[in-house]
């Protein structure tokens, strides 16, 4: 019941966001019934459906080819939606300022937005039968044009006007300017009827505020800038993921580490997320990057895959090429339990990795332990710190592999010196790091909790959209340092 309510809230929120994005990018910038309006409206319905399909196709057992077809447009649109919305919200601040600037500029020009043209008006001088006010008193009533009336040049009135040409004075006649199509949902301001001339004998020419055209111009400028900023951000973030992770290096001193183990290098990689988007080539790039660092040990700390062994087994095969003097080790992440954890544990073992399922091994100068992810508790395979660390010699340094940083307090309780984790992706998509901080003690980097240090990797892949903004992917070489050295 709770899950259903949360789902409805999420769908309602997505619907409201899509409505807002459509209004600003399509409704405010295109004419009703135009091809652009139709295309934008179709996209506003199709793109969210693709996103829903991308998120649910794997869970409902859809064929892998269909998952791949839906994944790229569906997940990329989610990233685009995020940054287009953020850009539009910034535009909401700019919009009234730009409107005010344009209004001030137009207001500085007499008759801005209208066209003033001279119109013939008969003026008789005072004392010569004229009124002195521009009223053609000396013209016979039968030929005198009425105010606002169009008089053809070939009419009888034309001859009367030509006779008084020497006594005419120009009179301001305001001719309406045809405005472009107004924004959808907004009424046009009242304008004179087409084909008529509004005249005034004594009042100056009036100015029609060009509201509709000004608003249309601002909507298009703000919308174009928002689209450029949002799409450029997503494009750069996608390039960063497809290019592959960079290498970071940190040194971590451990009080119990013997001098013989000083300089021991662990290549930490997490959240590879092999799946419908990131496949075999992605795995190969990561393996090549790790091998280039010549580590003493490789630690794969969970969320290796997003899919079954049947669909992704071949994409994971490059892991068999990992090279390290003391081997490569693996612990499960929460996504393994969405994808068949037992099958994946068996498969990585076949590829030459050593799974640490609540287990420990002795490495040169320290103990290396690993625990299952807490998501395994639903299958009776959760973390067991007593089994992994309970009977060890606490005089030796201990390094723990655990996917989620939230188990740090258990690590402190069991005398762990260094915990290596992933899971957070560093937030992956800014401002996602703010949400990640609410759920994790550390989002990225090295921090200390009592006598235990916690290092959290940003991960080498991406979940959902293959995009990272403000949280670049990485592989970290952790160099252990002995204080006795």
Coordinates of C-alpha atoms in Angstrom, one line a residue:
X1 CA 0.0 0.0 0.0
X2 CA 2.8 2.4 0.9
X3 CA 4.7 1.5 -2.2
X4 CA 1.6 2.2 -4.3
X5 CA 1.1 5.6 -2.7
X6 CA 4.7 6.5 -3.2
X7 CA 4.4 5.5 -6.9
X8 CA 1.3 7.6 -7.4
X9 CA 3.1 10.6 -5.8
X10 CA 6.1 10.1 -8.1
X11 CA 3.9 9.8 -11.2
X12 CA 2.0 13.0 -10.2
X13 CA 5.2 14.9 -9.7
X14 CA 6.6 13.7 -13.1
X15 CA 3.3 14.7 -14.7
X16 CA 3.4 18.2 -13.2
X17 CA 7.1 18.7 -14.2
X18 CA 6.4 17.5 -17.8
X19 CA 3.4 19.9 -18.0
X20 CA 5.6 22.8 -16.8
X21 CA 8.4 21.9 -19.3
X22 CA 5.8 21.7 -22.1
X23 CA 4.3 25.0 -21.3
X24 CA 7.6 26.9 -21.3
X25 CA 9.3 25.2 -24.3
X26 CA 6.2 24.5 -26.4
X27 CA 3.1 26.3 -25.3
X28 CA 4.8 29.7 -24.7
X29 CA 6.9 29.7 -27.9
X30 CA 4.7 28.2 -30.7
X31 CA 1.5 29.0 -32.4
X32 CA -1.6 26.8 -31.8
X33 CA -1.9 24.2 -34.5
X34 CA 1.6 24.7 -35.8
X35 CA 3.9 21.7 -36.7
X36 CA 6.2 22.6 -33.9
X37 CA 3.4 22.7 -31.4
X38 CA 2.2 19.3 -32.5
X39 CA 5.7 17.8 -32.4
X40 CA 6.4 19.2 -28.9
X41 CA 3.1 17.9 -27.6
X42 CA 3.8 14.4 -29.0
X43 CA 7.2 14.4 -27.4
X44 CA 5.7 15.4 -24.0
X45 CA 3.7 12.2 -24.0
X46 CA 6.2 9.8 -25.7
X47 CA 9.4 10.7 -23.7
X48 CA 8.0 10.0 -20.2
X49 CA 6.5 6.7 -21.5
X50 CA 10.0 5.7 -22.7
X51 CA 11.4 6.6 -19.3
X52 CA 8.9 4.5 -17.5
X53 CA 9.6 1.6 -19.9
X54 CA 13.3 1.9 -19.3
X55 CA 12.9 1.8 -15.5
X56 CA 10.5 -1.1 -15.5
X57 CA 11.4 -3.3 -18.4
X58 CA 14.2 -5.2 -16.6
X59 CA 12.0 -5.8 -13.5
X60 CA 9.1 -7.3 -15.5
X61 CA 11.4 -9.6 -17.5
X62 CA 11.2 -7.9 -20.8
X63 CA 13.6 -9.3 -23.5
X64 CA 17.1 -7.8 -23.2
X65 CA 17.0 -6.3 -26.7
X66 CA 13.9 -4.4 -25.7
X67 CA 15.6 -3.2 -22.5
X68 CA 18.4 -1.9 -24.6
X69 CA 16.1 -0.1 -27.0
X70 CA 14.2 1.6 -24.2
X71 CA 17.3 2.4 -22.0
X72 CA 19.1 5.0 -24.0
X73 CA 16.2 7.4 -24.8
X74 CA 14.3 6.7 -21.6
X75 CA 17.1 7.2 -19.2
X76 CA 18.7 10.1 -21.1
X77 CA 15.4 11.9 -21.1
X78 CA 15.3 11.7 -17.2
X79 CA 18.6 13.5 -17.1
X80 CA 17.5 16.0 -19.7
X81 CA 14.3 16.6 -17.8
X82 CA 16.2 17.4 -14.6
X83 CA 18.6 19.9 -16.1
X84 CA 16.0 21.5 -18.4
X85 CA 13.8 22.0 -15.4
X86 CA 16.6 23.6 -13.4
X87 CA 17.5 25.8 -16.3
X88 CA 13.9 26.9 -16.7
X89 CA 13.7 27.7 -13.0
X90 CA 16.7 30.0 -13.4
X91 CA 14.9 31.5 -16.4
X92 CA 11.9 32.4 -14.2
X93 CA 14.2 34.9 -12.4
X94 CA 15.6 36.3 -15.7
X95 CA 12.2 36.5 -17.4
X96 CA 10.6 39.5 -15.5
X97 CA 14.0 41.4 -15.6
X98 CA 14.2 41.0 -19.4
X99 CA 10.6 42.1 -19.8
X100 CA 11.2 45.2 -17.7
X101 CA 14.3 46.1 -19.7
X102 CA 12.5 45.8 -23.0
X103 CA 9.5 47.7 -21.7
X104 CA 11.7 50.5 -20.6
X105 CA 13.5 50.6 -23.9
X106 CA 10.2 50.7 -25.8
X107 CA 8.8 53.4 -23.5
X108 CA 11.7 55.7 -24.3
X109 CA 10.7 55.8 -28.0
X110 CA 7.5 57.9 -28.8
X111 CA 4.9 55.7 -30.3
X112 CA 6.8 52.5 -29.7
X113 CA 5.0 49.5 -31.1
X114 CA 2.8 51.7 -33.3
X115 CA 3.2 53.5 -36.6
X116 CA 2.1 57.2 -36.9
X117 CA 1.3 58.4 -40.4
X118 CA 0.1 61.8 -41.5
X119 CA -3.5 62.0 -42.7
X120 CA -5.1 64.8 -44.6
X121 CA -7.2 67.0 -42.5
X122 CA -8.8 70.3 -43.6
X123 CA -8.0 73.2 -41.3
X124 CA -9.5 76.6 -41.9
X125 CA -7.9 79.7 -40.4
X126 CA -9.9 81.5 -37.8
X127 CA -11.9 84.3 -39.3
X128 CA -12.0 82.8 -42.8
X129 CA -14.9 80.5 -42.3
X130 CA -12.7 77.9 -40.6
X131 CA -12.7 76.8 -37.0
X132 CA -9.0 76.9 -36.5
X133 CA -9.3 73.4 -34.9
X134 CA -8.8 71.3 -38.0
X135 CA -12.5 71.0 -38.7
X136 CA -13.2 71.5 -42.4
X137 CA -15.9 74.0 -41.9
X138 CA -15.5 75.3 -45.4
X139 CA -16.2 72.0 -47.0
X140 CA -19.8 71.3 -47.8
X141 CA -21.5 68.8 -45.5
X142 CA -22.2 66.4 -48.4
X143 CA -18.5 66.0 -49.1
X144 CA -17.0 66.3 -45.6
X145 CA -15.5 62.9 -44.4
X146 CA -16.6 61.7 -41.1
X147 CA -14.1 60.8 -38.4
X148 CA -12.5 57.4 -38.9
X149 CA -14.1 57.0 -42.4
X150 CA -12.0 55.8 -45.3
X151 CA -12.4 58.0 -48.4
X152 CA -11.3 56.7 -51.8
X153 CA -9.0 59.0 -53.6
X154 CA -11.3 59.2 -56.6
X155 CA -14.3 60.4 -54.6
X156 CA -15.9 63.8 -54.8
X157 CA -14.3 64.6 -51.4
X158 CA -10.9 64.3 -53.0
X159 CA -11.5 67.3 -55.2
X160 CA -12.7 69.3 -52.3
X161 CA -9.5 68.5 -50.4
X162 CA -7.4 69.4 -53.3
X163 CA -9.0 72.8 -53.5
X164 CA -8.1 73.4 -49.9
X165 CA -4.6 71.9 -50.2
X166 CA -3.0 75.2 -49.4
X167 CA -4.9 75.4 -46.1
X168 CA -4.3 71.8 -44.9
X169 CA -2.5 70.8 -41.7
X170 CA -1.2 67.2 -41.0
X171 CA -3.2 65.3 -38.4
X172 CA -1.8 62.3 -36.5
X173 CA -3.6 59.1 -37.5
X174 CA -2.5 56.0 -35.7
X175 CA -2.4 52.9 -37.9
X176 CA -2.5 49.6 -36.0
X177 CA 0.6 47.3 -36.2
X178 CA -0.2 43.6 -36.8
X179 CA 1.3 41.6 -33.9
X180 CA 2.6 38.1 -34.2
X181 CA 0.6 35.2 -32.8
X182 CA 0.1 35.5 -29.1
X183 CA 1.2 33.0 -26.6
X184 CA -1.1 30.0 -26.0
X185 CA -3.6 30.6 -23.2
X186 CA -3.2 34.4 -23.3
X187 CA -5.7 36.8 -24.8
X188 CA -4.6 39.4 -27.3
X189 CA -4.8 43.0 -26.2
X190 CA -7.6 45.0 -27.9
X191 CA -6.6 46.5 -31.2
X192 CA -8.5 48.6 -33.8
X193 CA -10.4 46.7 -36.3
X194 CA -8.4 45.8 -39.4
X195 CA -8.7 48.3 -42.3
X196 CA -9.9 51.3 -40.2
X197 CA -8.1 54.4 -39.2
X198 CA -8.4 55.9 -35.7
X199 CA -8.2 59.7 -35.9
X200 CA -8.2 62.5 -33.3
X201 CA -8.4 66.1 -34.0
X202 CA -6.9 67.3 -30.7
X203 CA -5.3 64.4 -28.8
X204 CA -1.7 63.2 -29.6
X205 CA -1.1 59.8 -31.2
X206 CA -1.6 56.9 -28.8
X207 CA 0.9 54.1 -28.2
X208 CA -0.2 50.5 -28.2
X209 CA 2.0 48.4 -25.8
X210 CA 3.5 45.5 -27.8
X211 CA 2.8 43.1 -24.9
X212 CA 2.2 39.9 -26.9
X213 CA 5.2 40.2 -29.2
X214 CA 7.5 41.2 -26.3
X215 CA 6.4 38.2 -24.2
X216 CA 6.8 35.9 -27.2
X217 CA 10.3 37.2 -27.8
X218 CA 11.3 36.8 -24.1
X219 CA 9.7 33.3 -24.0
X220 CA 11.8 32.2 -27.0
X221 CA 15.0 33.7 -25.7
X222 CA 14.7 32.2 -22.2
X223 CA 13.5 28.9 -23.6
X224 CA 16.3 28.7 -26.1
X225 CA 18.9 29.5 -23.5
X226 CA 17.5 27.0 -21.0
X227 CA 17.4 24.3 -23.7
X228 CA 21.0 25.0 -24.7
X229 CA 22.2 25.0 -21.0
X230 CA 20.3 21.8 -20.1
X231 CA 21.2 19.8 -23.1
X232 CA 24.9 20.9 -23.0
X233 CA 25.1 19.8 -19.4
X234 CA 23.7 16.4 -20.2
X235 CA 25.9 16.0 -23.2
X236 CA 29.0 16.7 -21.2
X237 CA 28.0 14.4 -18.4
X238 CA 27.3 11.6 -20.9
X239 CA 30.7 12.1 -22.5
X240 CA 32.3 11.7 -19.1
X241 CA 30.7 8.4 -18.4
X242 CA 31.4 6.9 -21.9
X243 CA 35.0 8.1 -21.8
X244 CA 35.6 5.9 -18.7
X245 CA 36.7 6.6 -15.1
X246 CA 39.8 8.6 -14.2
X247 CA 42.3 7.4 -11.6
X248 CA 42.6 8.9 -8.2
X249 CA 45.3 8.2 -5.6
X250 CA 45.2 8.6 -1.9
X251 CA 47.4 7.6 1.0
X252 CA 45.8 6.1 4.1
X253 CA 48.0 5.7 7.2
X254 CA 47.1 2.7 9.4
X255 CA 48.5 2.5 13.0
X256 CA 48.7 -1.3 13.0
X257 CA 50.1 -1.8 9.6
X258 CA 53.7 -3.3 9.7
X259 CA 56.6 -1.7 7.9
X260 CA 56.7 -4.6 5.5
X261 CA 53.2 -3.7 4.2
X262 CA 54.1 0.0 3.8
X263 CA 53.1 1.2 0.3
X264 CA 50.6 -1.6 -0.4
X265 CA 48.3 -0.5 -3.2
X266 CA 44.6 -1.4 -3.4
X267 CA 42.7 -0.5 -6.6
X268 CA 39.2 0.2 -5.4
X269 CA 36.4 0.1 -8.0
X270 CA 32.7 0.2 -7.3
X271 CA 29.4 0.6 -9.0
X272 CA 30.5 -0.5 -12.5
X273 CA 26.8 -1.1 -13.4
X274 CA 27.1 -3.3 -16.4
X275 CA 23.7 -3.3 -18.0
X276 CA 21.6 -2.4 -21.1
X277 CA 23.6 0.8 -21.7
X278 CA 27.1 0.1 -20.3
X279 CA 28.3 -3.2 -21.7
X280 CA 31.4 -5.1 -22.6
X281 CA 33.3 -2.1 -23.9
X282 CA 32.7 -0.3 -20.6
X283 CA 34.0 -3.3 -18.7
X284 CA 37.1 -3.5 -20.9
X285 CA 37.9 0.2 -20.3
X286 CA 37.7 -0.3 -16.6
X287 CA 39.9 -3.4 -16.6
X288 CA 42.5 -1.7 -18.7
X289 CA 42.6 1.4 -16.4
X290 CA 43.0 -0.8 -13.3
X291 CA 45.8 -2.9 -14.9
X292 CA 47.6 0.3 -15.9
X293 CA 48.0 1.2 -12.2
X294 CA 49.8 -2.1 -11.4
X295 CA 48.0 -2.6 -8.1
X296 CA 48.9 -5.2 -5.4
X297 CA 45.2 -6.0 -4.9
X298 CA 41.9 -5.2 -6.7
X299 CA 38.7 -4.6 -4.6
X300 CA 35.4 -4.7 -6.5
X301 CA 33.0 -3.4 -3.8
X302 CA 29.5 -4.1 -5.2
X303 CA 26.9 -3.1 -7.8
X304 CA 28.8 -4.8 -10.6
X305 CA 25.7 -5.4 -12.7
X306 CA 22.1 -4.4 -13.5
X307 CA 20.8 -7.6 -15.0
X308 CA 21.0 -11.4 -15.1
X309 CA 24.0 -13.6 -15.9
X310 CA 22.1 -14.8 -19.0
X311 CA 21.9 -11.3 -20.4
X312 CA 25.2 -9.8 -19.1
X313 CA 27.5 -12.7 -18.5
X314 CA 29.5 -12.0 -21.7
X315 CA 29.7 -8.3 -20.9
X316 CA 31.4 -9.1 -17.6
X317 CA 34.0 -11.5 -19.1
X318 CA 36.8 -8.8 -19.5
X319 CA 37.0 -9.0 -15.6
X320 CA 39.0 -12.2 -16.1
X321 CA 41.8 -10.0 -17.4
X322 CA 42.3 -8.2 -14.1
X323 CA 45.9 -8.5 -12.8
X324 CA 47.1 -8.0 -9.3
X325 CA 49.8 -9.6 -7.2
X326 CA 47.5 -10.6 -4.4
X327 CA 44.4 -11.2 -6.6
X328 CA 41.0 -9.5 -7.1
X329 CA 38.2 -9.6 -4.5
X330 CA 34.5 -9.0 -4.8
X331 CA 31.6 -8.2 -2.4
X332 CA 27.9 -7.9 -3.4
X333 CA 26.0 -4.6 -3.6
X334 CA 22.3 -4.0 -3.5
X335 CA 21.9 -4.3 -7.3
X336 CA 23.3 -7.9 -7.3
X337 CA 20.2 -8.9 -5.2
X338 CA 18.0 -7.4 -7.9
X339 CA 19.8 -9.4 -10.5
X340 CA 20.4 -12.9 -9.0
X341 CA 23.2 -12.6 -6.5
X342 CA 24.0 -16.3 -6.1
X343 CA 24.4 -16.6 -9.9
X344 CA 26.6 -13.6 -10.1
X345 CA 28.8 -14.8 -7.2
X346 CA 29.3 -18.0 -9.0
X347 CA 30.0 -16.2 -12.3
X348 CA 32.7 -13.8 -10.9
X349 CA 34.4 -16.8 -9.2
X350 CA 34.6 -18.4 -12.7
X351 CA 36.1 -15.2 -14.0
X352 CA 38.9 -15.4 -11.4
X353 CA 37.6 -13.0 -8.7
X354 CA 37.4 -14.1 -5.1
X355 CA 34.0 -13.4 -3.5
X356 CA 34.1 -12.5 0.2
X357 CA 30.7 -13.5 1.5
X358 CA 31.0 -12.6 5.2
X359 CA 34.5 -13.9 5.0
X360 CA 38.1 -12.9 5.7
X361 CA 41.6 -13.7 4.3
X362 CA 45.0 -12.8 5.6
X363 CA 47.0 -10.6 3.3
X364 CA 50.7 -9.6 3.7
X365 CA 50.6 -7.4 6.8
X366 CA 46.8 -7.1 7.3
X367 CA 43.4 -8.9 7.3
X368 CA 41.1 -8.3 4.4
X369 CA 37.4 -9.0 5.2
X370 CA 34.2 -8.6 3.2
X371 CA 30.5 -8.6 4.1
X372 CA 27.4 -9.1 2.0
X373 CA 25.3 -6.0 1.3
X374 CA 22.4 -5.2 3.6
X375 CA 20.0 -5.8 0.7
X376 CA 20.7 -9.5 1.1
X377 CA 18.8 -9.5 4.4
X378 CA 15.6 -10.0 2.4
X379 CA 17.1 -13.3 1.2
X380 CA 18.7 -14.4 4.4
X381 CA 22.1 -13.4 3.1
X382 CA 22.8 -10.1 4.8
X383 CA 26.0 -8.9 6.4
X384 CA 27.5 -11.0 9.2
X385 CA 30.2 -9.0 10.9
X386 CA 30.7 -11.7 13.6
X387 CA 31.5 -14.3 11.0
X388 CA 33.8 -12.0 9.0
X389 CA 35.6 -10.3 11.9
X390 CA 34.7 -12.0 15.2
X391 CA 37.6 -14.3 15.8
X392 CA 40.5 -12.4 14.3
X393 CA 43.6 -11.1 16.0
X394 CA 42.9 -7.4 16.7
X395 CA 46.6 -6.7 16.9
X396 CA 46.6 -6.9 13.1
X397 CA 45.3 -4.1 10.8
X398 CA 41.9 -4.9 9.2
X399 CA 40.6 -3.6 5.9
X400 CA 36.8 -4.2 5.3
X401 CA 35.0 -4.3 1.9
X402 CA 31.4 -3.3 2.4
X403 CA 29.3 -1.8 -0.4
X404 CA 27.2 0.6 1.6
X405 CA 28.8 3.3 3.9
X406 CA 26.0 3.0 6.4
X407 CA 27.6 -0.1 8.0
X408 CA 30.5 2.0 9.3
X409 CA 29.3 1.8 12.9
X410 CA 29.4 -2.0 12.8
X411 CA 32.9 -1.7 11.4
X412 CA 33.9 0.6 14.3
X413 CA 32.5 -1.8 16.8
X414 CA 34.5 -4.7 15.3
X415 CA 37.8 -2.8 15.3
X416 CA 38.2 -2.3 11.6
X417 CA 40.9 0.1 10.6
X418 CA 39.7 1.0 7.1
X419 CA 36.4 0.4 5.4
X420 CA 36.2 0.6 1.6
X421 CA 32.7 1.3 0.1
X422 CA 30.8 2.7 -2.8
X423 CA 27.1 2.9 -3.4
X424 CA 26.6 6.7 -3.4
X425 CA 28.0 7.5 -6.8
X426 CA 29.0 10.8 -5.2
X427 CA 25.4 11.9 -5.9
X428 CA 25.9 11.2 -9.7
X429 CA 23.7 14.0 -10.8
X430 CA 24.0 17.3 -9.0
X431 CA 22.1 18.2 -6.8
X432 CA 21.7 14.5 -6.0
X433 CA 24.7 14.8 -3.7
X434 CA 22.4 16.7 -1.3
X435 CA 20.0 13.8 -1.2
X436 CA 22.9 11.3 -0.9
X437 CA 24.1 13.1 2.2
X438 CA 20.8 12.5 3.9
X439 CA 21.1 8.8 3.6
X440 CA 24.8 8.2 3.9
X441 CA 27.4 9.1 6.6
X442 CA 29.9 9.9 3.8
X443 CA 29.1 10.6 0.2
X444 CA 32.6 10.5 -1.3
X445 CA 36.2 10.6 -0.1
X446 CA 38.0 9.7 3.2
X447 CA 36.6 10.4 6.6
X448 CA 37.3 9.1 10.1
X449 CA 34.8 7.6 12.6
X450 CA 36.6 6.9 15.9
X451 CA 39.6 4.7 15.2
X452 CA 38.1 3.6 11.8
X453 CA 38.6 5.4 8.5
X454 CA 36.0 5.2 5.8
X455 CA 36.7 5.7 2.1
X456 CA 33.8 6.0 -0.3
X457 CA 34.3 5.7 -4.0
X458 CA 32.2 7.7 -6.5
X459 CA 32.1 4.6 -8.7
X460 CA 33.2 3.7 -12.2
X461 CA 29.8 3.6 -13.9
X462 CA 26.4 5.1 -13.7
X463 CA 22.9 3.8 -12.8
X464 CA 19.9 4.9 -14.8
X465 CA 21.0 7.8 -17.0
X466 CA 24.6 7.3 -18.3
X467 CA 25.3 10.8 -17.1
X468 CA 27.4 12.3 -14.3
X469 CA 27.3 15.9 -13.3
X470 CA 29.4 17.2 -10.4
X471 CA 30.5 13.6 -9.5
X472 CA 33.0 12.2 -12.1
X473 CA 33.5 8.5 -12.2
X474 CA 36.8 7.2 -10.8
X475 CA 38.9 4.3 -9.8
X476 CA 40.9 5.0 -6.7
X477 CA 44.3 3.5 -5.8
X478 CA 44.5 3.5 -2.0
X479 CA 48.1 3.3 -0.8
X480 CA 48.4 2.0 2.8
X481 CA 51.1 3.6 4.9
X482 CA 52.7 2.3 8.0
X483 CA 53.5 4.7 10.8
X484 CA 56.5 2.6 11.6
X485 CA 58.1 3.3 8.2

